[in-house]
Coordinates of C-alpha atoms and ligand atoms in Angstrom, one line a residue:
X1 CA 8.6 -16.2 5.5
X2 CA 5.2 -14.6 5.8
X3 CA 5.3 -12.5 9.1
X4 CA 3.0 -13.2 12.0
X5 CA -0.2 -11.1 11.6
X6 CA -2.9 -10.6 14.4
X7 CA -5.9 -13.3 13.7
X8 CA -9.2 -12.2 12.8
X9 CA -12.7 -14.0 12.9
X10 CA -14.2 -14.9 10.1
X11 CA -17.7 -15.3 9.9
X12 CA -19.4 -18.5 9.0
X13 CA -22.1 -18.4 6.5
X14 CA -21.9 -16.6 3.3
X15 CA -25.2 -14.4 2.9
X16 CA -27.1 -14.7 -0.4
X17 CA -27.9 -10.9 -0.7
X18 CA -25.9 -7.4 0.7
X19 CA -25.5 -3.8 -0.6
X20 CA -21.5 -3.6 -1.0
X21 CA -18.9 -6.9 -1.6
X22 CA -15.5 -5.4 -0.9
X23 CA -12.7 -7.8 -2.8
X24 CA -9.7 -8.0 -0.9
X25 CA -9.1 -7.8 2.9
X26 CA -5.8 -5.4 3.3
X27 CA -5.9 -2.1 5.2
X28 CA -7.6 -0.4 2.3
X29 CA -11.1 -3.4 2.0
X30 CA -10.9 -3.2 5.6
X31 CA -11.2 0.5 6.0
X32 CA -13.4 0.8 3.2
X33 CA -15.7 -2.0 4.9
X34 CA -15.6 -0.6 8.7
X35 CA -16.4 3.0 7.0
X36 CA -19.7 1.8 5.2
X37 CA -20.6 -0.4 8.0
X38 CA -20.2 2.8 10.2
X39 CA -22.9 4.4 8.0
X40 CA -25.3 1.6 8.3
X41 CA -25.1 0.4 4.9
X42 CA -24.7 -3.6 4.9
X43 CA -21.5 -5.0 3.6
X44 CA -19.6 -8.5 3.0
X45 CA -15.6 -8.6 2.6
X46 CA -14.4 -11.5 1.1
X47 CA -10.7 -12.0 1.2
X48 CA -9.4 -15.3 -1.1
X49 CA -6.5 -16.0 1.8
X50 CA -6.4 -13.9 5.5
X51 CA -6.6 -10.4 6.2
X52 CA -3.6 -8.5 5.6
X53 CA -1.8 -11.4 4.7
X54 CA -0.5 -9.6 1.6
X55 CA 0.9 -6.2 1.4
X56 CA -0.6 -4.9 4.0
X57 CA 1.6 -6.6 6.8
X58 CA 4.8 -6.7 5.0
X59 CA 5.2 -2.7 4.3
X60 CA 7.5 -0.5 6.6
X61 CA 5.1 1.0 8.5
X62 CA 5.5 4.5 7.8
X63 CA 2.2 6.6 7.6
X64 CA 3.2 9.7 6.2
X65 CA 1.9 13.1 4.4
X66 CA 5.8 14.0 3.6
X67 CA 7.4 13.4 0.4
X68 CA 3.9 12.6 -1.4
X69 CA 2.7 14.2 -4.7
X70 CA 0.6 17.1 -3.5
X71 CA -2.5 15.2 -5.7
X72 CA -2.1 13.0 -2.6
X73 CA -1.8 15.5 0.5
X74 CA -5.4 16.6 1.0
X75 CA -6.2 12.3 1.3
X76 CA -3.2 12.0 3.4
X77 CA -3.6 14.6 6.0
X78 CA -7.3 13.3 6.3
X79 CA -5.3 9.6 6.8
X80 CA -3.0 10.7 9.8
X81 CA -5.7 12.4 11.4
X82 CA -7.8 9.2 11.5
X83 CA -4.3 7.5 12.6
X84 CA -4.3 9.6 15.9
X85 CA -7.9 8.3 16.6
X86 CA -8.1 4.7 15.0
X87 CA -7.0 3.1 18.0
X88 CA -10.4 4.7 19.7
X89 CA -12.5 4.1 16.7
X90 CA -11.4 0.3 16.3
X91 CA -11.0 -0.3 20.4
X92 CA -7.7 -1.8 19.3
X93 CA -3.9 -1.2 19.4
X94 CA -3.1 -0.6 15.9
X95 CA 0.3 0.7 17.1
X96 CA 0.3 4.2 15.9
X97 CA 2.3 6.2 17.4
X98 CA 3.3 10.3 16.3
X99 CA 6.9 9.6 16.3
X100 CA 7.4 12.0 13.3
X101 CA 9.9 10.9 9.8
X102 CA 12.7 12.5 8.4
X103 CA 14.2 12.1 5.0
X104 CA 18.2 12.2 6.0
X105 CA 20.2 14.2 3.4
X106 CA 23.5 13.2 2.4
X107 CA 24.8 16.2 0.3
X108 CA 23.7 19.8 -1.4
X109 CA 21.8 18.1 -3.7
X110 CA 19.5 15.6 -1.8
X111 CA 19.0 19.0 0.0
X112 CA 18.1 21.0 -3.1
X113 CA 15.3 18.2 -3.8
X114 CA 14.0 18.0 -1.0
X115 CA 13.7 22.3 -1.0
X116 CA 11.9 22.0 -4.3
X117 CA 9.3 19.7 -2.6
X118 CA 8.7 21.3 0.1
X119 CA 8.4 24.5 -2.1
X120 CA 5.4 22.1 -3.8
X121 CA 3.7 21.4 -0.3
X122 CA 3.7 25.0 1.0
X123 CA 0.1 25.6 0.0
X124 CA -1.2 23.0 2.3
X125 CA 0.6 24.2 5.0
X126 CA 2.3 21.0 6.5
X127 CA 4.2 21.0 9.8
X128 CA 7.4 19.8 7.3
X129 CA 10.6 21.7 7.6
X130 CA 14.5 21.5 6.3
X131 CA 16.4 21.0 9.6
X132 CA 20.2 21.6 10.5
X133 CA 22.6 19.0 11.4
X134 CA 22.6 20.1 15.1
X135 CA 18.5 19.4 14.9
X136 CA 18.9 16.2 13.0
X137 CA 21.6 15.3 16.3
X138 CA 18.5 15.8 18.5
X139 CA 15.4 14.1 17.0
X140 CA 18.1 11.5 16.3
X141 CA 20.7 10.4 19.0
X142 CA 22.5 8.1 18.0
X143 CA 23.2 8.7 14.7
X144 CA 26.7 8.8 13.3
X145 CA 28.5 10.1 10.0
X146 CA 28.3 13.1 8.3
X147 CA 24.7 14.2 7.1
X148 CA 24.3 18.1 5.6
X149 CA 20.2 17.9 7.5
X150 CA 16.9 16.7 6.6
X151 CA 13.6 17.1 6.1
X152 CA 11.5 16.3 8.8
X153 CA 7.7 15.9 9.5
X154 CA 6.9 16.0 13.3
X155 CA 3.4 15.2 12.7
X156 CA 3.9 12.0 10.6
X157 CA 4.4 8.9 12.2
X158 CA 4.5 4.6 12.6
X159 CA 1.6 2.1 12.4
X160 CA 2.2 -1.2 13.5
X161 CA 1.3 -3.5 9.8
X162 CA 0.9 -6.8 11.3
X163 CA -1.7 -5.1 14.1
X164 CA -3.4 -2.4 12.1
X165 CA -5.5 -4.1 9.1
X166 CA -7.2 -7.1 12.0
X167 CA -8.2 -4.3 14.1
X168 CA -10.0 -2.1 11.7
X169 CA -11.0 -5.6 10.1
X170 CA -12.5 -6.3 13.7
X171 CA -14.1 -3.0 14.0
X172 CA -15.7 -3.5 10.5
X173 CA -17.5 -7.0 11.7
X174 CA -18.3 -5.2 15.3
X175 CA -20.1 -2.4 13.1
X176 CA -22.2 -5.2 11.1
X177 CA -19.4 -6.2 8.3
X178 CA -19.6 -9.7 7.3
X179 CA -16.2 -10.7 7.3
X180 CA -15.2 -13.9 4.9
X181 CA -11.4 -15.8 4.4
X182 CA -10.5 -18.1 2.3
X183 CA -13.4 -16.7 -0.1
X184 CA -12.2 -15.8 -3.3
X185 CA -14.4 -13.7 -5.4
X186 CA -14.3 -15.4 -9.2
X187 CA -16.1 -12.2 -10.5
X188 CA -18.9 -10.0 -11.0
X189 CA -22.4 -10.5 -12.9
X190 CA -24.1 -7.9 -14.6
X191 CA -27.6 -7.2 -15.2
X192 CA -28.7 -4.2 -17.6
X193 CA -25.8 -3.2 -17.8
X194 CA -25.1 -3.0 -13.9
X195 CA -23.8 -4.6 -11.4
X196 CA -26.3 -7.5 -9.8
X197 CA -24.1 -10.2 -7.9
X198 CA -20.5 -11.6 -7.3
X199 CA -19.6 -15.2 -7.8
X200 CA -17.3 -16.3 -4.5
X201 CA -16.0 -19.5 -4.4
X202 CA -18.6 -19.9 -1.5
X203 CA -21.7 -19.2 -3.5
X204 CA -23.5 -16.1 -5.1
X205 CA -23.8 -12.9 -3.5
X206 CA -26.3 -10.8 -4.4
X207 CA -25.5 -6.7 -4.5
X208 CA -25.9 -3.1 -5.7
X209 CA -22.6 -2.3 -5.6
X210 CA -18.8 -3.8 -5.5
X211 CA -15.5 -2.4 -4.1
X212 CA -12.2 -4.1 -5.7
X213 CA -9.6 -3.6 -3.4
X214 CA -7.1 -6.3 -4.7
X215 CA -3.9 -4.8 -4.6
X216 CA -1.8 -6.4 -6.6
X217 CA -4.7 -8.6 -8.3
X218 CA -7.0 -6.0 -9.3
X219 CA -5.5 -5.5 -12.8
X220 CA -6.0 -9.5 -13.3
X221 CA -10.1 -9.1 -12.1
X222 CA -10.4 -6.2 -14.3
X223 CA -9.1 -7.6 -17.4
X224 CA -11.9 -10.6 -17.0
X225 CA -14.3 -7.2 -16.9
X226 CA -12.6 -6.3 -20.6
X227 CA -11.7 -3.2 -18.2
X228 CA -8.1 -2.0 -18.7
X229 CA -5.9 -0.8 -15.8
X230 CA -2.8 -0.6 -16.5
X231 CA -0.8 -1.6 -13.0
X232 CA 2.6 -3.6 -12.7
X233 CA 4.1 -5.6 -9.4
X234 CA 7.1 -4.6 -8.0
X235 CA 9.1 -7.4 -5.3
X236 CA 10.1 -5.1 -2.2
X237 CA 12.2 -6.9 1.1
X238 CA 12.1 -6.4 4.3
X239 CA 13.9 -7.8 7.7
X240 CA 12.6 -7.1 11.3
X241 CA 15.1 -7.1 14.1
X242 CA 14.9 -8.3 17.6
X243 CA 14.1 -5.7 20.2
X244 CA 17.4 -3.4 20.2
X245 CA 18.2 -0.6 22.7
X246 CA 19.8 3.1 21.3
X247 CA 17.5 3.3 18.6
X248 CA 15.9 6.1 17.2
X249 CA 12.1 6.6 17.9
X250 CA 11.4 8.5 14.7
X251 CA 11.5 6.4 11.3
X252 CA 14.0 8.0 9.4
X253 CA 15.6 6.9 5.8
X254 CA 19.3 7.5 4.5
X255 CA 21.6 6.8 2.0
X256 CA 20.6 2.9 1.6
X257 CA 18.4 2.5 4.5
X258 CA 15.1 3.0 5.6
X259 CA 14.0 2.0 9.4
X260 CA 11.1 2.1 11.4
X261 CA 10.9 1.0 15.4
X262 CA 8.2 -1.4 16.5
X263 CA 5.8 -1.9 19.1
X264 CA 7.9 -4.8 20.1
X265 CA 11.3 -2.7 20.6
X266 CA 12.7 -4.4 17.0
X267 CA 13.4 -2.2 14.1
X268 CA 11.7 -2.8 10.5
X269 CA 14.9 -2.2 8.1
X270 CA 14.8 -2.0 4.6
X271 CA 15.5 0.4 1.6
X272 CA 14.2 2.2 -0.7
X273 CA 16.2 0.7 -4.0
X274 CA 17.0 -2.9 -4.7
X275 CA 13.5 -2.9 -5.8
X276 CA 13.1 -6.0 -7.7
X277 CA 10.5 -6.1 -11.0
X278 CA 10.3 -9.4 -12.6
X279 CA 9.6 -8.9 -16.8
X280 CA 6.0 -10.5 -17.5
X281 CA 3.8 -10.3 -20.1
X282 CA 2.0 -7.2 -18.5
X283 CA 5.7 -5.4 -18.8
X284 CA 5.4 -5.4 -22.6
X285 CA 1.6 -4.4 -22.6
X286 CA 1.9 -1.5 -20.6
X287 CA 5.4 -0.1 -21.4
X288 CA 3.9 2.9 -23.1
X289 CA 2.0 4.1 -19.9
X290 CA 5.2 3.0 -17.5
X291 CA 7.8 5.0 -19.6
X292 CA 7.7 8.3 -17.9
X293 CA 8.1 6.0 -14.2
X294 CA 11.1 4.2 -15.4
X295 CA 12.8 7.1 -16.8
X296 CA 12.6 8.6 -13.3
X297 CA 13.0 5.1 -11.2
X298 CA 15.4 3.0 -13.0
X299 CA 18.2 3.3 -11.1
X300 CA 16.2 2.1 -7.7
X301 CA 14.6 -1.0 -9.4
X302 CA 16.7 -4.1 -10.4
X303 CA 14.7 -6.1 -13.6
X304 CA 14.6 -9.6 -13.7
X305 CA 13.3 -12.3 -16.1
X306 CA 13.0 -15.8 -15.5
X307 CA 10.6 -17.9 -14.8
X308 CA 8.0 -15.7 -13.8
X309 CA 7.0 -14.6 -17.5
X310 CA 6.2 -18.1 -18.2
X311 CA 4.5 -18.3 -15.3
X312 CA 2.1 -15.2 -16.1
X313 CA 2.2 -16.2 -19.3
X314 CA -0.1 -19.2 -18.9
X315 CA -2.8 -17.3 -16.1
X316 CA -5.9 -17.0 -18.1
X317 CA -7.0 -14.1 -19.1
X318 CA -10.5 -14.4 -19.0
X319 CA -12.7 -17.5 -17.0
X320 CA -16.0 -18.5 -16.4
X321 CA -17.3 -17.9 -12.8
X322 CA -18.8 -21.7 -12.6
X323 CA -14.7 -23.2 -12.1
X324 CA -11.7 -22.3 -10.0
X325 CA -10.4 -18.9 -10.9
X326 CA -6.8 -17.6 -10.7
X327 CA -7.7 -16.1 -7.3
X328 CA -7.9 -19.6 -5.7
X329 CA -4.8 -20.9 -7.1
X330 CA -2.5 -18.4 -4.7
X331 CA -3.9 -18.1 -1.3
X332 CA -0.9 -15.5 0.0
X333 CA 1.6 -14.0 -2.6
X334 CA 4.9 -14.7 -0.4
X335 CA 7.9 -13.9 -2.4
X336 CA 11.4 -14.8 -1.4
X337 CA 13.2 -11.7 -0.1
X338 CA 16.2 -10.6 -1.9
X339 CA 19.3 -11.2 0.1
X340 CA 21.6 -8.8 -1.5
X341 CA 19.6 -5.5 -0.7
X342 CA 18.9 -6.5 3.1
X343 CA 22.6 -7.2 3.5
X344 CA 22.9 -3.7 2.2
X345 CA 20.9 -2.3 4.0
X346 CA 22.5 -4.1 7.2
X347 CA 25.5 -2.5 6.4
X348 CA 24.2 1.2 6.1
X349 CA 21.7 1.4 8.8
X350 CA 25.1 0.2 10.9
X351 CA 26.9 2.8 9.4
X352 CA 24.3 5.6 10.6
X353 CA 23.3 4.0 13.9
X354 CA 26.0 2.2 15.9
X355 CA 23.6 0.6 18.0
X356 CA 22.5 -1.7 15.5
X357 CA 25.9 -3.5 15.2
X358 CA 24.8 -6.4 17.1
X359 CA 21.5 -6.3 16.0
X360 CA 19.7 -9.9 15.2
X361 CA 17.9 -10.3 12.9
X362 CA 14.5 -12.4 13.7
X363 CA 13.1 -12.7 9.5
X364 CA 12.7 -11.5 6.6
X365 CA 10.1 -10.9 4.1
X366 CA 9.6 -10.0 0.4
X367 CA 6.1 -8.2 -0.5
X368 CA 4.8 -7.7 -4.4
X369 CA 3.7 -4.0 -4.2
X370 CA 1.1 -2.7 -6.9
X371 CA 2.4 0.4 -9.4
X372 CA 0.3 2.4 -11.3
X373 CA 1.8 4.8 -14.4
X374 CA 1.9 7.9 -12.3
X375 CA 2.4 6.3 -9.1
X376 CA -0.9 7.7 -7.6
X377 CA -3.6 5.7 -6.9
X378 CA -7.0 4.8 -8.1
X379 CA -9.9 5.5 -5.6
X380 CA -13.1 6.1 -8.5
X381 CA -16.5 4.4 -9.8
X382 CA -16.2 2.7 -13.4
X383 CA -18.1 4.8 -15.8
X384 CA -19.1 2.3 -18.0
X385 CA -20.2 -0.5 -15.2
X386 CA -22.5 1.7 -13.0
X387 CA -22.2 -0.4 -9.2
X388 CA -18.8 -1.2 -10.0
X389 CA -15.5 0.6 -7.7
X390 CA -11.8 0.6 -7.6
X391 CA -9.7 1.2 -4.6
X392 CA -6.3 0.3 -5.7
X393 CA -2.4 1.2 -6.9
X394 CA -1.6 2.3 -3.8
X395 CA 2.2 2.1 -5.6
X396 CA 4.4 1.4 -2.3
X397 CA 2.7 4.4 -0.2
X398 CA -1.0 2.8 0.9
X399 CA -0.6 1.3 3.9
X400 CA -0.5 5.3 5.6
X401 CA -3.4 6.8 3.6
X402 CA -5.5 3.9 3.8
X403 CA -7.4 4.5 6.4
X404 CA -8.7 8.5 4.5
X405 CA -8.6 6.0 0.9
X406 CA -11.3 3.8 2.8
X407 CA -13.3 6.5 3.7
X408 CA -13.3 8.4 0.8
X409 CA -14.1 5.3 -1.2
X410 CA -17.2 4.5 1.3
X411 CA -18.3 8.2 0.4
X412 CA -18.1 7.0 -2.8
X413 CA -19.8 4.2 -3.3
X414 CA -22.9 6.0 -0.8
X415 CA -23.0 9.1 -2.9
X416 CA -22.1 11.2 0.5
X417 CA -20.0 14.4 -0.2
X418 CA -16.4 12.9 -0.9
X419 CA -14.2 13.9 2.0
X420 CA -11.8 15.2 0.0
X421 CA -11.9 16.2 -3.9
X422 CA -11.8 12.3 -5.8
X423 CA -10.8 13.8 -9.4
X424 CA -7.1 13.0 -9.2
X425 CA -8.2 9.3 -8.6
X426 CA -10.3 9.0 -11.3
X427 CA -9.9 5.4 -13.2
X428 CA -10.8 7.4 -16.4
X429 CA -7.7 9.0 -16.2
X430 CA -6.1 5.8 -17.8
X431 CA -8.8 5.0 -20.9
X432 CA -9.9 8.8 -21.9
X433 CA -6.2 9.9 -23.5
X434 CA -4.8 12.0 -20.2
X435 CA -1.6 10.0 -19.7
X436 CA -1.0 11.0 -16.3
X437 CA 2.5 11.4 -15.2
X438 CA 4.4 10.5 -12.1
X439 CA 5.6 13.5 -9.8
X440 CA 9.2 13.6 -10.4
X441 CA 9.7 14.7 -6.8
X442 CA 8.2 12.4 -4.8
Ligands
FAD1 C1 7.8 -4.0 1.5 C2 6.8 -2.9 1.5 C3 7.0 -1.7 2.2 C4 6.0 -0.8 2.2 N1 6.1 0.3 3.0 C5 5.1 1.2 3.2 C6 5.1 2.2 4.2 O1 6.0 2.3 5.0 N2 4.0 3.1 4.2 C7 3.0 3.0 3.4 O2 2.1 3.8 3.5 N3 2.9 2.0 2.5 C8 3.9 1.1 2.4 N4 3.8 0.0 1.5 C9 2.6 -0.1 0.6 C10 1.4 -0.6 1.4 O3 1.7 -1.8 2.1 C11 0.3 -0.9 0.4 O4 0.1 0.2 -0.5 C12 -1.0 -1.2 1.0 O5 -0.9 -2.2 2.0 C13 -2.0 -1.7 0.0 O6 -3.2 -2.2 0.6 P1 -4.3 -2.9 -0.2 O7 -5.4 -3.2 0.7 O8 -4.5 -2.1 -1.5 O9 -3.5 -4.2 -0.8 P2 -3.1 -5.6 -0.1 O10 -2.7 -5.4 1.3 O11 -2.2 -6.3 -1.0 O12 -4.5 -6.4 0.0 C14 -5.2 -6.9 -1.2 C15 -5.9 -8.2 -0.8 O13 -6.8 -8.5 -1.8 C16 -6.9 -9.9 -1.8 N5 -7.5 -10.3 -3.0 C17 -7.1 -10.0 -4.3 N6 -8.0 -10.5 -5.2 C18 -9.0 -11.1 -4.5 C19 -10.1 -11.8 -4.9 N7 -10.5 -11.9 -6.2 N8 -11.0 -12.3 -4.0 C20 -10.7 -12.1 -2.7 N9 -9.5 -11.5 -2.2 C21 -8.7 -11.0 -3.2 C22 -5.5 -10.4 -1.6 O14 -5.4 -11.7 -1.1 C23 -4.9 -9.3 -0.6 O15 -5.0 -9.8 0.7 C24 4.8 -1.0 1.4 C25 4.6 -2.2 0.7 C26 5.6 -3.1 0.8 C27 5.3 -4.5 0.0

């Protein structure tokens, strides 16, 4: 079941000519549209179903600087300090709140890797420490069985998903964004070499520039480019409580369990394995580039194949803008959640909180997060289609940075001074021989 997610106005007539089209309205289009219409510079965001109806409500809501790979923490730390002031800067509640996160640690060895990242981090001088048992007992009452500490981040803390993405959606269209749903953008046109228009399903668009922010679908709009970026989908599940009292106001994850409390007193519980990847077609093209990930993330990821290969199978590859493209065949990607890990992780948040014995569960969802080879994202011009952007790959871990990705991008695509060095986001990472590698401690 696809959970409830505030409503945003769309805007009624499609304009024939703008600066930027943004493709894709999660949190990462809608921050990159509400930064350039802060600047001034015109901008139209089409989204083929509603905003933040994909990944971008489903997620945890953890926005976080701990546990990243350090190419990430200079974007990150930018991130949470626009979360402290994005309820200002929108005029909304986008639920954040500085609750702080801690990584629970089971035994000597979940400590030992958590040392080693923290070792990693030191240079950008985080408020991130290793705490005892006795601290873990105090940011945490409530919490039961035997845990050797954890590593804990004060500083980090919760968004509210379902809130966040309308809001700075909202804020984008008060600031001059045109905001368009159910507008699926069938491609780009090129003129000299550049890029002159998009094709929506509403008409042409005239433009200098384009931001894809697909998620998920950006590898499909890419491909139809003859651009190759290599990203795989991975199914995640998630179930939302009922409001429960004796919880813990920090997010913390544990052995099987990952939790986070919301606006509305209910937890979001999940966990971080039971990760469900479906073998497609794209599986077998990129398995070169996703070798070094699944050595290190096998264990947390449960393959599948079925149906869905067929299914992939038959998408077209490449289409004329003048028909339907793939983009208007599915409006909202709303997996079925997979029963078996929820139960799980039922049973282990139980374990380390007895105050969610009775808990209720009010739904579940499943959400198809975009991976990348090295599990960092892309955030970069295209080289060889001057005009044309990525923002995407955000590889389970966007939905916290998303607000510094949008700005960075919108310095981007202005030319302004990038507000933090772009270089590890480079596209051209993936087409000029680098093979980029995923951390193996984040
Ligand atoms: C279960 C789960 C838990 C997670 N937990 C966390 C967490 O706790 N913290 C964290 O930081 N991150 C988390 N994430 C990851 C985070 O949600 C994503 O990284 C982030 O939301 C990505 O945002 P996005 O805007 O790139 O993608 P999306 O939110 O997926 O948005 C892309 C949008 O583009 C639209 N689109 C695609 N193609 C077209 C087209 N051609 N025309 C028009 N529209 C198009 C789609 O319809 C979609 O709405 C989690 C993700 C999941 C699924």
């Amino acid at each position: 079941m696809a959970p409830r997610v505030d409503p945003v106005q769309s805007d009624s007539v499609t304009p024939t000519r703008t600066r930027v089209v943004v493709v894709g309205g999660g949190i990462i289009g809608a921050s990159t549209a509400f930064f350039l219409a802060r600047k001034g510079v015109p901008v139209v965001l089409c989204e083929k179903g509603y905003i933040a109806g994909e990944q971008s409500s489903r997620n945890w809501g953890w926005c976080r600087k701990m546990g990243r790979d350090p190419r990430e923490i200079p974007l990150s730390i930018e991130a949470l300090r626009l979360w402290r002031e994005l309820n200002t800067l929108t005029g909304a509640e986008t639920g954040f709140r500085q609750s702080g996160i801690l990584y629970l640690c089971k035994t000597a060895d979940d400590v030992a890797k958590r040392e080693a990242w923290l070792e990693q981090a030191r240079p950008f001088q985080l408020d991130t420490r290793l705490i005892s048992r006795d601290e873990v007992a105090r940011v945490l009452p409530g919490l039961a069985g035997d845990w050797q500490g954890a590593l804990y981040t004060p500083s980090d803390g919760r968004g509210e998903p379902q809130k966040a993405t309308p809001a700075i959606a909202e804020a984008a269209r008060h600031h001059g964004a045109t905001i368009l749903q159910q507008c699926a953008v069938r491609g780009i046109e090129t003129q000299g070499g550049r890029v002159a228009a998009v094709v929506t399903e509403r008409g042409r668009i005239t433009c200098d520039s384009v931001v894809l922010a697909g998620g998920v679908w950006s590898r499909l709009f890419c491909g139809n480019l003859d651009l190759r970026l290599p990203q795989l989908k991975v199914m995640s599940s998630v179930m939302r409580t009922e409001a429960l009292d004796g919880g813990p106001e920090a997010s913390c994850s544990g052995f099987g369990f990952g939790l986070r409390k919301r606006l509305d007193g209910g937890y979001n519980v999940a966990s971080w394995s039971g990760n469900v990847v479906d073998i497609v077609p794209d599986t077998l093209r990129f398995f070169g580039d996703f070798l070094p990930a699944l050595r290190l993330q096998w264990r947390q990821m449960r393959l599948r194949i079925g149906g869905k290969f067929l299914e992939e199978w038959r998408v077209p590859r490449h289409w004329s803008l003048d028909a339907p493209s793939p983009f208007e065949r599915v409006r909202t990607l709303d997996p079925e959640p997979y029963e078996p890990i929820l139960r799980q992780a039922r049973d282990s948040v139980t374990a380390a909180f007895p105050a969610f014995r009775d808990m209720k569960v009010a739904e579940s969802w499943g959400g198809v997060i975009d991976v990348t080879p090295d599990a960092v994202p892309v955030i970069s011009g295209v080289d060889t289609l001057p005009g044309f952007f990525i923002a995407t790959g955000f590889t389970g871990h966007g939905f916290g940075i998303g607000p510094g990705a949008g700005r960075l991008m919108a310095d981007l695509v202005t030319g302004d001074t990038p507000v933090v060095d772009p270089t590890a986001f480079r596209y051209s990472r993936f087409t000029d021989g680098s093979r980029p590698q995923p951390s193996p401690l984040a």
